[in-house]
Coordinates of N, CA, C and O in Angstrom, one line a residue:
X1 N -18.1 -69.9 -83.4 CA -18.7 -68.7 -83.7 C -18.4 -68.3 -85.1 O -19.2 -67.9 -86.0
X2 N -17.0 -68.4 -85.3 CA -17.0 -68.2 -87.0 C -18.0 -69.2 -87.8 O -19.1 -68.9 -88.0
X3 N -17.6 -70.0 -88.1 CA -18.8 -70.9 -89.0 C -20.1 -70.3 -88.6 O -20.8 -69.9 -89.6
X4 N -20.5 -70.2 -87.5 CA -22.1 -69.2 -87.6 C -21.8 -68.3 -88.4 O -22.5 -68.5 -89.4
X5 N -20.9 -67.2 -88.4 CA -20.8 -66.2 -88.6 C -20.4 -66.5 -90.0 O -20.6 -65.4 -90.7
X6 N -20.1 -67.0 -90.5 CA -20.2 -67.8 -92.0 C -21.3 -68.1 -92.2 O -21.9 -67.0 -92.5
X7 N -21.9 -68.8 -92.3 CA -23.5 -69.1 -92.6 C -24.3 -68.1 -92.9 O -25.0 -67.9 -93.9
X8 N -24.2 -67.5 -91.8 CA -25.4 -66.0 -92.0 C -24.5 -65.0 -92.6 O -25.0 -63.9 -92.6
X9 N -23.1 -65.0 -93.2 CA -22.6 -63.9 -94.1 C -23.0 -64.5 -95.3 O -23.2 -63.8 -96.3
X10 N -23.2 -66.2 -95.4 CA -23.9 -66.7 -97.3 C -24.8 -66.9 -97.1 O -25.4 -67.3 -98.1
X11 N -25.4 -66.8 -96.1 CA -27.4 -66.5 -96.2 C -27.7 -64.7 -96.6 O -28.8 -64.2 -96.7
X12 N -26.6 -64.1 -96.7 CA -27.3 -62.9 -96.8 C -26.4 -62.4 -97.8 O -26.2 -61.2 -97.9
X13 N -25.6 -63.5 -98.8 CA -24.9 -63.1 -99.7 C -23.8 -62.0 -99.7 O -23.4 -61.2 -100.6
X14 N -23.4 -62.4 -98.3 CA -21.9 -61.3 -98.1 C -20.9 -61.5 -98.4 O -20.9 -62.7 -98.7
X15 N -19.8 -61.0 -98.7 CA -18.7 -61.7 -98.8 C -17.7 -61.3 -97.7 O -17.4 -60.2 -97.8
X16 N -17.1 -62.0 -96.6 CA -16.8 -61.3 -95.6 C -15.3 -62.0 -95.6 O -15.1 -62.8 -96.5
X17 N -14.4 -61.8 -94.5 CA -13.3 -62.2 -94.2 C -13.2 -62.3 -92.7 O -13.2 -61.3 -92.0
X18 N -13.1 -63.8 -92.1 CA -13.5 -63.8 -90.7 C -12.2 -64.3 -90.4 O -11.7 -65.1 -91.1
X19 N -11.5 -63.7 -89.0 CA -10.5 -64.6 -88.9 C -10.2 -64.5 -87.3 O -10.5 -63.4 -86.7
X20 N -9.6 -65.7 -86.7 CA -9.5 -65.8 -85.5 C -8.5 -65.2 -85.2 O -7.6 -65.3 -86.1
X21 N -8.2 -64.5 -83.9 CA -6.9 -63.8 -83.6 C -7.0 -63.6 -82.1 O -7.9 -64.1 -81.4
X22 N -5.7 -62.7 -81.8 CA -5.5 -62.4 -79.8 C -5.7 -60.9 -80.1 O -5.0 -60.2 -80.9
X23 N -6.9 -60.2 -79.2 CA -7.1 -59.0 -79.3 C -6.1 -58.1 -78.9 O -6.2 -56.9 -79.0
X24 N -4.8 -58.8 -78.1 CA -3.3 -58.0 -77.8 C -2.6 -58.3 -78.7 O -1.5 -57.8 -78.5
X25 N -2.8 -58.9 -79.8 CA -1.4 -58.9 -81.0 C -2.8 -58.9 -82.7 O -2.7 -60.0 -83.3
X26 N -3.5 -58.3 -83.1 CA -4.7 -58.2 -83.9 C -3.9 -58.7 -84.9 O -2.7 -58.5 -84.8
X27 N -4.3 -59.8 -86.4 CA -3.5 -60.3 -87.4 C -3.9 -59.4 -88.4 O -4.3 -59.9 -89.5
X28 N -3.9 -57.7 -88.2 CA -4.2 -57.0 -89.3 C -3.2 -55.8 -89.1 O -2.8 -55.4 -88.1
X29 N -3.0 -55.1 -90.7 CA -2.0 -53.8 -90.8 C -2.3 -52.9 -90.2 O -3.5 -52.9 -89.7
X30 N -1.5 -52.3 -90.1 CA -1.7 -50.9 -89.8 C -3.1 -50.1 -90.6 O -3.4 -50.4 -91.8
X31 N -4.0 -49.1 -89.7 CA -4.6 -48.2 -90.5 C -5.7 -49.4 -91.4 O -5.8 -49.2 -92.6
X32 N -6.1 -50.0 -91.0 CA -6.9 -51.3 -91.4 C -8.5 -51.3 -91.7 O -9.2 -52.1 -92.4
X33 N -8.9 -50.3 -90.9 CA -10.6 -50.6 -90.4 C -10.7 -49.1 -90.4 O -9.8 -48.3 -90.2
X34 N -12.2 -48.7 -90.8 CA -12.8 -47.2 -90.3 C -13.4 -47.5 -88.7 O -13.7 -46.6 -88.0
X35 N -13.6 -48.8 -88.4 CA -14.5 -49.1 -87.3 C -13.9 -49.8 -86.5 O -13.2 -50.6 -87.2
X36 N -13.8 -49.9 -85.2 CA -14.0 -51.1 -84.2 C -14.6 -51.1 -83.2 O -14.7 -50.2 -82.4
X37 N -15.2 -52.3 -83.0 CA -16.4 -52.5 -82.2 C -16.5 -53.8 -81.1 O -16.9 -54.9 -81.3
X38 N -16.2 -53.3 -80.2 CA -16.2 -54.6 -78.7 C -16.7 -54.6 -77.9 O -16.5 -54.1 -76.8
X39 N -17.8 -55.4 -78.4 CA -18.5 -55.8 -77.2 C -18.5 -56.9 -76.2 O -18.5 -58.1 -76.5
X40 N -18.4 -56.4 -74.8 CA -18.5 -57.5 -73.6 C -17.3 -58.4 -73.6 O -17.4 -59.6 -73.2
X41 N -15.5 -57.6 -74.3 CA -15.0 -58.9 -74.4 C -13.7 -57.9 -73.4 O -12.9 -58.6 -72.9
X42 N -13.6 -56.8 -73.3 CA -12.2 -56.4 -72.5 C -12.6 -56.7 -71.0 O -12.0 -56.4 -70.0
X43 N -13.3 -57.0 -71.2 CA -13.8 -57.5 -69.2 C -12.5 -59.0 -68.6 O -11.9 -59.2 -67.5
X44 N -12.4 -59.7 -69.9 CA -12.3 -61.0 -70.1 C -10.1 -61.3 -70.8 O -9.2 -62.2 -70.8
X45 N -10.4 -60.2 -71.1 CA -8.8 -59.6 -71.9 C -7.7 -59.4 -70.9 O -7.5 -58.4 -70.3
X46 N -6.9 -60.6 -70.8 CA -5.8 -60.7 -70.0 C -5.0 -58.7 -69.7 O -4.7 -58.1 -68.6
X47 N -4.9 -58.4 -70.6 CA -4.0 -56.6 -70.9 C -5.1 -56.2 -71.6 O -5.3 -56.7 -72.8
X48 N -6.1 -55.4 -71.2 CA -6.9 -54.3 -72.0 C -6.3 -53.2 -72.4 O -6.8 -52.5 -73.2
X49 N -5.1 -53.0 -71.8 CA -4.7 -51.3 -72.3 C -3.8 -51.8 -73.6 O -3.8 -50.9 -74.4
X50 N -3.2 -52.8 -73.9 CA -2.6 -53.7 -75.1 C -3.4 -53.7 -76.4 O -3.3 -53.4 -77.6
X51 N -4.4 -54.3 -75.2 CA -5.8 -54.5 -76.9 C -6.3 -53.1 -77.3 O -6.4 -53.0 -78.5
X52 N -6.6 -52.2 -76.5 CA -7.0 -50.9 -76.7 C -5.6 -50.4 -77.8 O -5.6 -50.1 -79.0
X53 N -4.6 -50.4 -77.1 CA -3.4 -50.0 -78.0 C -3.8 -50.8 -79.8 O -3.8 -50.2 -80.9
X54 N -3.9 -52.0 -79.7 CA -3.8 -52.9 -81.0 C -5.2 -52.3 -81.5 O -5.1 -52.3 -82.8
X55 N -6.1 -51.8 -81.3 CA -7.2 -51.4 -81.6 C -7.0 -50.0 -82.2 O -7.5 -49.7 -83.4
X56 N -6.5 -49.3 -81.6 CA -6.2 -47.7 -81.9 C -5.1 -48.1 -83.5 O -5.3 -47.6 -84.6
X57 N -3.9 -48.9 -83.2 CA -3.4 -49.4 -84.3 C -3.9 -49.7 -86.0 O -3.3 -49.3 -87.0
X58 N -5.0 -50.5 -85.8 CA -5.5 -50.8 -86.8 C -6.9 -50.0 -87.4 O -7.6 -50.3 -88.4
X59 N -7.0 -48.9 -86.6 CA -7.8 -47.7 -87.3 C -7.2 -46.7 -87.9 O -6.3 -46.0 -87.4
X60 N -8.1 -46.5 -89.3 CA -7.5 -45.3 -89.7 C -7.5 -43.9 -88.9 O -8.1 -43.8 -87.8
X61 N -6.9 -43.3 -89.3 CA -7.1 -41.6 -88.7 C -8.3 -41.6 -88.6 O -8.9 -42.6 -89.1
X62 N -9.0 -40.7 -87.8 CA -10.3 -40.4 -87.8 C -11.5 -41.8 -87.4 O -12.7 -41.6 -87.3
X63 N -10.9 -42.9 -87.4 CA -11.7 -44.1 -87.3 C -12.4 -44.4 -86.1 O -11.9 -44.3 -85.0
X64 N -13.5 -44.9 -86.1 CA -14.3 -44.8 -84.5 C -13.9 -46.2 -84.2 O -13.6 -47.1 -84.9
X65 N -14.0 -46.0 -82.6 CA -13.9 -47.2 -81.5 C -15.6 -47.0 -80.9 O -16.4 -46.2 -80.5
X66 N -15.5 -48.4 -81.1 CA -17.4 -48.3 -80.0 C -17.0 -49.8 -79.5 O -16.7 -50.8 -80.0
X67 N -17.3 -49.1 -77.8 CA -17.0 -50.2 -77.3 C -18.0 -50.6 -76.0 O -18.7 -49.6 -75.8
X68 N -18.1 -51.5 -75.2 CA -19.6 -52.2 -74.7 C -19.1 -53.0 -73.2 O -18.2 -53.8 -73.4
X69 N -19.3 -52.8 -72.2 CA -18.5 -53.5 -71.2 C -19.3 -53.8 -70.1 O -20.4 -53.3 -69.8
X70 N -18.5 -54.6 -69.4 CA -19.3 -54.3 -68.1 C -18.2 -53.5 -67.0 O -17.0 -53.8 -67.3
X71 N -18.2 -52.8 -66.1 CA -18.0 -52.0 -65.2 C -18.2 -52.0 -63.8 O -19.2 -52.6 -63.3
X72 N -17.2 -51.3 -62.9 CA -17.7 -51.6 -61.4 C -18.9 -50.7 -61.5 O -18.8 -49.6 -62.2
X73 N -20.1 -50.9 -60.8 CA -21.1 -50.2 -60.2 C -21.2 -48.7 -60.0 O -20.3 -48.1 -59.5
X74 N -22.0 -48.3 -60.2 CA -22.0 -47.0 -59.5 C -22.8 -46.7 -58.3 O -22.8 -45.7 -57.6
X75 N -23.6 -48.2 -58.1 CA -24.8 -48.2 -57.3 C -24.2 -48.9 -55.8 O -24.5 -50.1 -55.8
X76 N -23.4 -48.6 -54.7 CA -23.0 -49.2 -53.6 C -23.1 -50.7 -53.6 O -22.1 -51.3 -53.6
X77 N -24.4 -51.5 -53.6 CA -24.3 -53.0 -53.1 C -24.1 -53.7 -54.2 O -23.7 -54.8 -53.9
X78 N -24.3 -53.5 -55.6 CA -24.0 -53.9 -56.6 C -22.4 -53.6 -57.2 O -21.6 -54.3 -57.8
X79 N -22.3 -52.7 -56.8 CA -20.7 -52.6 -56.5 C -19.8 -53.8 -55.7 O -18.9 -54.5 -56.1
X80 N -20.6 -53.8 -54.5 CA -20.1 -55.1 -53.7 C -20.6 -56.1 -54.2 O -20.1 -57.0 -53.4
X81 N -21.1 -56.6 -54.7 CA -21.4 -58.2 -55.4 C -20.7 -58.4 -56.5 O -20.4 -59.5 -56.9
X82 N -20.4 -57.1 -56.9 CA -19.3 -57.7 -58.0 C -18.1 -58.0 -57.9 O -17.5 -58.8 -58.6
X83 N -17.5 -57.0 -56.9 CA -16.2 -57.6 -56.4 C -16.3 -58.7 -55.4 O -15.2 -59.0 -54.9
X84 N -17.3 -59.3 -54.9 CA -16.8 -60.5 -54.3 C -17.3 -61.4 -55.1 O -16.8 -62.5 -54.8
X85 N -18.3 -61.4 -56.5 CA -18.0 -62.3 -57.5 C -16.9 -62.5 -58.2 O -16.6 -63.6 -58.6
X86 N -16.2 -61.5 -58.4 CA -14.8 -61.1 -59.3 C -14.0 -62.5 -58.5 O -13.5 -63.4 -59.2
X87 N -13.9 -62.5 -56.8 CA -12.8 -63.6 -56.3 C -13.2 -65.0 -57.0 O -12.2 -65.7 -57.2
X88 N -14.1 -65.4 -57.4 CA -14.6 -66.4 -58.2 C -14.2 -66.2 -59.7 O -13.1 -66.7 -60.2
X89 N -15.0 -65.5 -60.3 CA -14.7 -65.6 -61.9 C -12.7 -64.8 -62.7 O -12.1 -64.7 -63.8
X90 N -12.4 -64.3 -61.2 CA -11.1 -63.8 -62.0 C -10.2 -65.3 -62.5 O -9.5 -65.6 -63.4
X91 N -10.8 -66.2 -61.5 CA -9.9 -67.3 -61.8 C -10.4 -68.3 -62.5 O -9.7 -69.0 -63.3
X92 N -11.8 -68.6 -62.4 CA -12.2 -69.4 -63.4 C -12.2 -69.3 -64.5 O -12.2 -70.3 -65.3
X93 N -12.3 -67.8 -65.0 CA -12.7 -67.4 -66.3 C -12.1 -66.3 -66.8 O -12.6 -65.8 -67.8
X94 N -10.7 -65.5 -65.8 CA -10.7 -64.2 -66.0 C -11.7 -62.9 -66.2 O -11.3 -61.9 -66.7
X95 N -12.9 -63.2 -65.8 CA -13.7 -62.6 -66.3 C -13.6 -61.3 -64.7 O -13.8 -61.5 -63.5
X96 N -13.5 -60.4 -65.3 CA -13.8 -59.0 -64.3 C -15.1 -58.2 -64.7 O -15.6 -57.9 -65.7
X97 N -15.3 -57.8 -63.6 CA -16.7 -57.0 -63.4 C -16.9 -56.0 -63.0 O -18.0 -55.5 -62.8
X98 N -15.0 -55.3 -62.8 CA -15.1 -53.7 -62.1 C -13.8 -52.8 -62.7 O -13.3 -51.8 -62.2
X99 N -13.5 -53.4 -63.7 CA -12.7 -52.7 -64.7 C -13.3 -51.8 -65.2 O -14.5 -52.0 -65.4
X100 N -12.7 -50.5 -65.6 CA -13.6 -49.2 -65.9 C -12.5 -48.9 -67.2 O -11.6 -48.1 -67.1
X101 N -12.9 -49.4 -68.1 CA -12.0 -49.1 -69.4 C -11.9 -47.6 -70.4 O -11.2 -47.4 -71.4
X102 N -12.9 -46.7 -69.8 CA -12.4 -45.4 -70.5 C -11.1 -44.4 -70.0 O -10.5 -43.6 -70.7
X103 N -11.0 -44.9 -68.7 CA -9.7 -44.3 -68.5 C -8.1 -45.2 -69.4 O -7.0 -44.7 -69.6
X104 N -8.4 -46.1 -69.8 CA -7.4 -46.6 -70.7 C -7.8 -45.9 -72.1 O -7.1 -45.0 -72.5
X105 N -8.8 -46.2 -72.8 CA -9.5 -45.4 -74.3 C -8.8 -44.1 -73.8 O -7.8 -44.1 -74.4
X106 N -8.9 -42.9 -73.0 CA -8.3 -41.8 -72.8 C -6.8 -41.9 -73.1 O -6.4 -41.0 -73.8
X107 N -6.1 -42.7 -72.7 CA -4.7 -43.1 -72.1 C -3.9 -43.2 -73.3 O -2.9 -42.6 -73.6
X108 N -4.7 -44.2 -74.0 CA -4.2 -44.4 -75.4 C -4.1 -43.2 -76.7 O -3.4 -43.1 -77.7
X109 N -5.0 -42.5 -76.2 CA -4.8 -40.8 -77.0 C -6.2 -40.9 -78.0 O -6.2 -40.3 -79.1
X110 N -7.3 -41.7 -77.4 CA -8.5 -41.1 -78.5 C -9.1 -39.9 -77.7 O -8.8 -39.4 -76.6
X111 N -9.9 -39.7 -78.6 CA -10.9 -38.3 -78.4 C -12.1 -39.2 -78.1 O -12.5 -39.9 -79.0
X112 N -12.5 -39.2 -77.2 CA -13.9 -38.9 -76.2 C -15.1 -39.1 -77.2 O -15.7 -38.1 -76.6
X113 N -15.7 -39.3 -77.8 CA -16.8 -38.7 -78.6 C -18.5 -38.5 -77.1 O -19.2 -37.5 -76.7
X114 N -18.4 -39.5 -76.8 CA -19.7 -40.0 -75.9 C -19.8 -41.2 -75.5 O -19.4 -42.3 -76.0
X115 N -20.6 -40.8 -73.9 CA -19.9 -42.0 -73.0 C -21.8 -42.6 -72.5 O -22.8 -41.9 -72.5
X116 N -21.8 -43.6 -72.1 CA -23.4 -44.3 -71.4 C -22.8 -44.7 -70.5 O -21.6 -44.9 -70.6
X117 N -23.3 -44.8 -69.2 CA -23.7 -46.1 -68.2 C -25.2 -46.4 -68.2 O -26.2 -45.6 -68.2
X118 N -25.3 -47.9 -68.2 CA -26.2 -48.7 -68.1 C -26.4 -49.3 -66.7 O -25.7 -49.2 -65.8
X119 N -27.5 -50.0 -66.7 CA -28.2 -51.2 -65.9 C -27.2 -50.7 -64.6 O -26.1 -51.2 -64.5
X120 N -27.6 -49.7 -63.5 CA -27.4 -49.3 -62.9 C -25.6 -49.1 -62.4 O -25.0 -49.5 -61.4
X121 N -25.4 -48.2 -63.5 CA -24.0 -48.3 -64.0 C -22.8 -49.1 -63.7 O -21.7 -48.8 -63.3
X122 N -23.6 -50.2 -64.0 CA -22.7 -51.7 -64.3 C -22.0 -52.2 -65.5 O -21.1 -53.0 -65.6
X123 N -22.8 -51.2 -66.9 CA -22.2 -51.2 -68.2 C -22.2 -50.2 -68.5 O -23.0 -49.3 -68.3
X124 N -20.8 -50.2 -69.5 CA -20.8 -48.6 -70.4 C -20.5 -48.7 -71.6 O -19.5 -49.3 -71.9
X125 N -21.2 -48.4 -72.4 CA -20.8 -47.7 -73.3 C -20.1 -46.4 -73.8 O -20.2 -45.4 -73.2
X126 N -19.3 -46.6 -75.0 CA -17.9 -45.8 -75.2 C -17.8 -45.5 -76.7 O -17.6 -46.4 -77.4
X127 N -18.1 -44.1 -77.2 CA -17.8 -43.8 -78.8 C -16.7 -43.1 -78.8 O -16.8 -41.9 -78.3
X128 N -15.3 -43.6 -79.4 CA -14.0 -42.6 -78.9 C -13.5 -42.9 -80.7 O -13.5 -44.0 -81.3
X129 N -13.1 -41.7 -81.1 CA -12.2 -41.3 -82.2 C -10.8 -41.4 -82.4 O -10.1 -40.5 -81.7
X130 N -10.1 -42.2 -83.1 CA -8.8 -41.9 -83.5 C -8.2 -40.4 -84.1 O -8.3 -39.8 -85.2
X131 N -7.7 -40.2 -83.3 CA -7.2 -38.5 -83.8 C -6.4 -38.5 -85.3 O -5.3 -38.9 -85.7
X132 N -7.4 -38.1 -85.8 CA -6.3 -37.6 -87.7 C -5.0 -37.7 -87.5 O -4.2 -37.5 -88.4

């Protein structure tokens, strides 16, 4: 994915800085970014409340988190399909399907900005602020 993501940063004359890292230990300072943005990957994240911590870390004061997930259900039988897919993919792939990650974003001490559920509130979306 980086080399893609190289290509189309010198097809469009960017100059960017791409680098591979563990979203529980991020290879950046303190106060680092105005932005961070994750999508579809804390489903899959051994410690999400870690990575949320390393996340909140490397934003300045004031810096936005937007984040993209999938979630347990809000809709009863799709609820149950995912946790009995979960007995499958937690082990194949760690991949979870009913982790509900704004109660961690809370936990860690951002501010709330605005919240989505999606596709029959199976995904959410999350705009939360680092407190000044």
């Amino acid at each position: 994915m980086l080399a893609l993501a190289r290509q189309r940063a010198a097809g469009l004359g960017r100059d960017v800085d791409l680098r591979e890292g563990d979203a529980e230990h991020l290879p950046c300072g303190d106060a680092s970014f105005d932005t961070v943005a994750c999508a579809l990957s804390l489903c899959t994240i051994p410690d999400p409340a870690t990575a949320i911590g390393e996340m909140k870390r490397v934003l300045v004061p004031g810096g936005r988190l937007l984040l993209l997930d999938h979630i347990a259900s809000t809709w009863p039988p799709i609820h149950a399909a995912q946790w009995l897919l979960e007995r499958f993919t937690i082990r194949a792939a760690g991949e979870h399907f009913t982790r509900r990650q704004l109660p961690l974003v809370r936990a860690a001490g951002f501010r709330v900005v605005e919240t989505e559920r999606l596709k029959a509130g199976s995904v959410e979306r999350i705009h939360a602020v680092k407190p000044a």
